[in-house]
Structure formats: C-alpha cells, structure tokens
Amino acid sequence: MYRLKIIDSFSAAHQLLGYAGNCESLHGHNWKVEVQVRGEHVNNIGIVIDFKDLKRLTKAVLDRFDHGMLNQHEAFGDCNPSSELIARYVYREIARDLPDGVVMDTVTVWESDNAAATYCES
C-alpha cells in the first residue's frame, strides 16, 4: 500500500455558535490542510497519482473557503464550521474526483500549530 500526502492552506473566519467561550466570537485562522490518499498499485511510470493532480483537486476545494466567512458557506448550512466538519467536507469533495485506484485516506485540518482534527471513512 502506498500513501501520498500533500499540504495546502487557506485563510478564513468562523465562529462556533453555542460554544461557551471565546470561539463563539467571530475570529479567523490560517488553516493548514493535509490530504492523504492511498493506492495499492503504481502506474506505468511508477506513481499512484501525480502530486500536481492531487494539489489541483485540493486547491479547487480550499479556494471555496479562502478569505471567506465559513458560517456563510453552503457546506455548513445549519452546523458550525468546526475543524472536524471542515475536514469531513474536504475529504468527501476530493474523494469524488479521484481517479480509479486512488482512495481517500485522511484529511487533517489544523486551525493552529497545536490543534487539528482528522477525518477518515475507512
């Protein structure tokens, strides 16, 4: 099994409504996002997926959030845009567009240098 990981980032604001603390107030993060995929086989040139393609898929999803207010994004309609739910959204959006033989493994969303949430389905 091969695992490949890319890292990207975006900047956005959010607030966690109903949270008993500072995070209920509007605030922002420079979010770091790690996307990891896996595959059992390499192609005829020895790769599972071109890093360039994985970066393009990731950027297309993260650009929807960049410099925005996450609470207003359609993905979070009636729920808080927590690190956990951001990770799940990014995971599922990228997974839809992966080529055959490449499977989503994990998405980790860092809201600070020492706080992250990871989502996986398998």
Coordinates of C-alpha atoms in Angstrom, one line a residue, residues 4 35 37-41 43 47-58 93-104:
L4 CA 0.7 10.1 -0.5
V35 CA -4.7 15.5 2.4
V37 CA -4.6 9.3 -0.3
R38 CA -3.7 5.7 -0.8
G39 CA -3.4 3.2 -3.6
E40 CA -2.2 -0.4 -3.9
H41 CA -0.6 0.0 -7.4
N43 CA 1.0 3.2 -12.9
I47 CA 3.2 6.7 -9.4
V48 CA -0.1 6.3 -7.7
I49 CA -1.3 9.8 -8.6
D50 CA 0.6 12.8 -9.7
F51 CA 1.1 15.2 -6.8
K52 CA 0.2 18.0 -9.2
D53 CA -3.2 16.5 -9.7
L54 CA -3.8 15.9 -6.0
K55 CA -2.8 19.6 -5.3
R56 CA -5.1 20.8 -8.1
L57 CA -8.1 18.9 -6.6
T58 CA -7.3 20.1 -3.1
E93 CA -15.3 16.7 -2.0
I94 CA -11.8 15.5 -3.1
A95 CA -12.8 11.8 -2.9
R96 CA -15.5 12.3 -5.6
D97 CA -12.9 13.3 -8.1
L98 CA -10.1 10.9 -7.5
P99 CA -9.1 8.6 -10.4
D100 CA -9.8 4.8 -10.2
G101 CA -7.4 3.0 -7.9
V102 CA -6.8 6.1 -5.7
V103 CA -8.7 6.2 -2.4
M104 CA -9.0 9.0 0.2

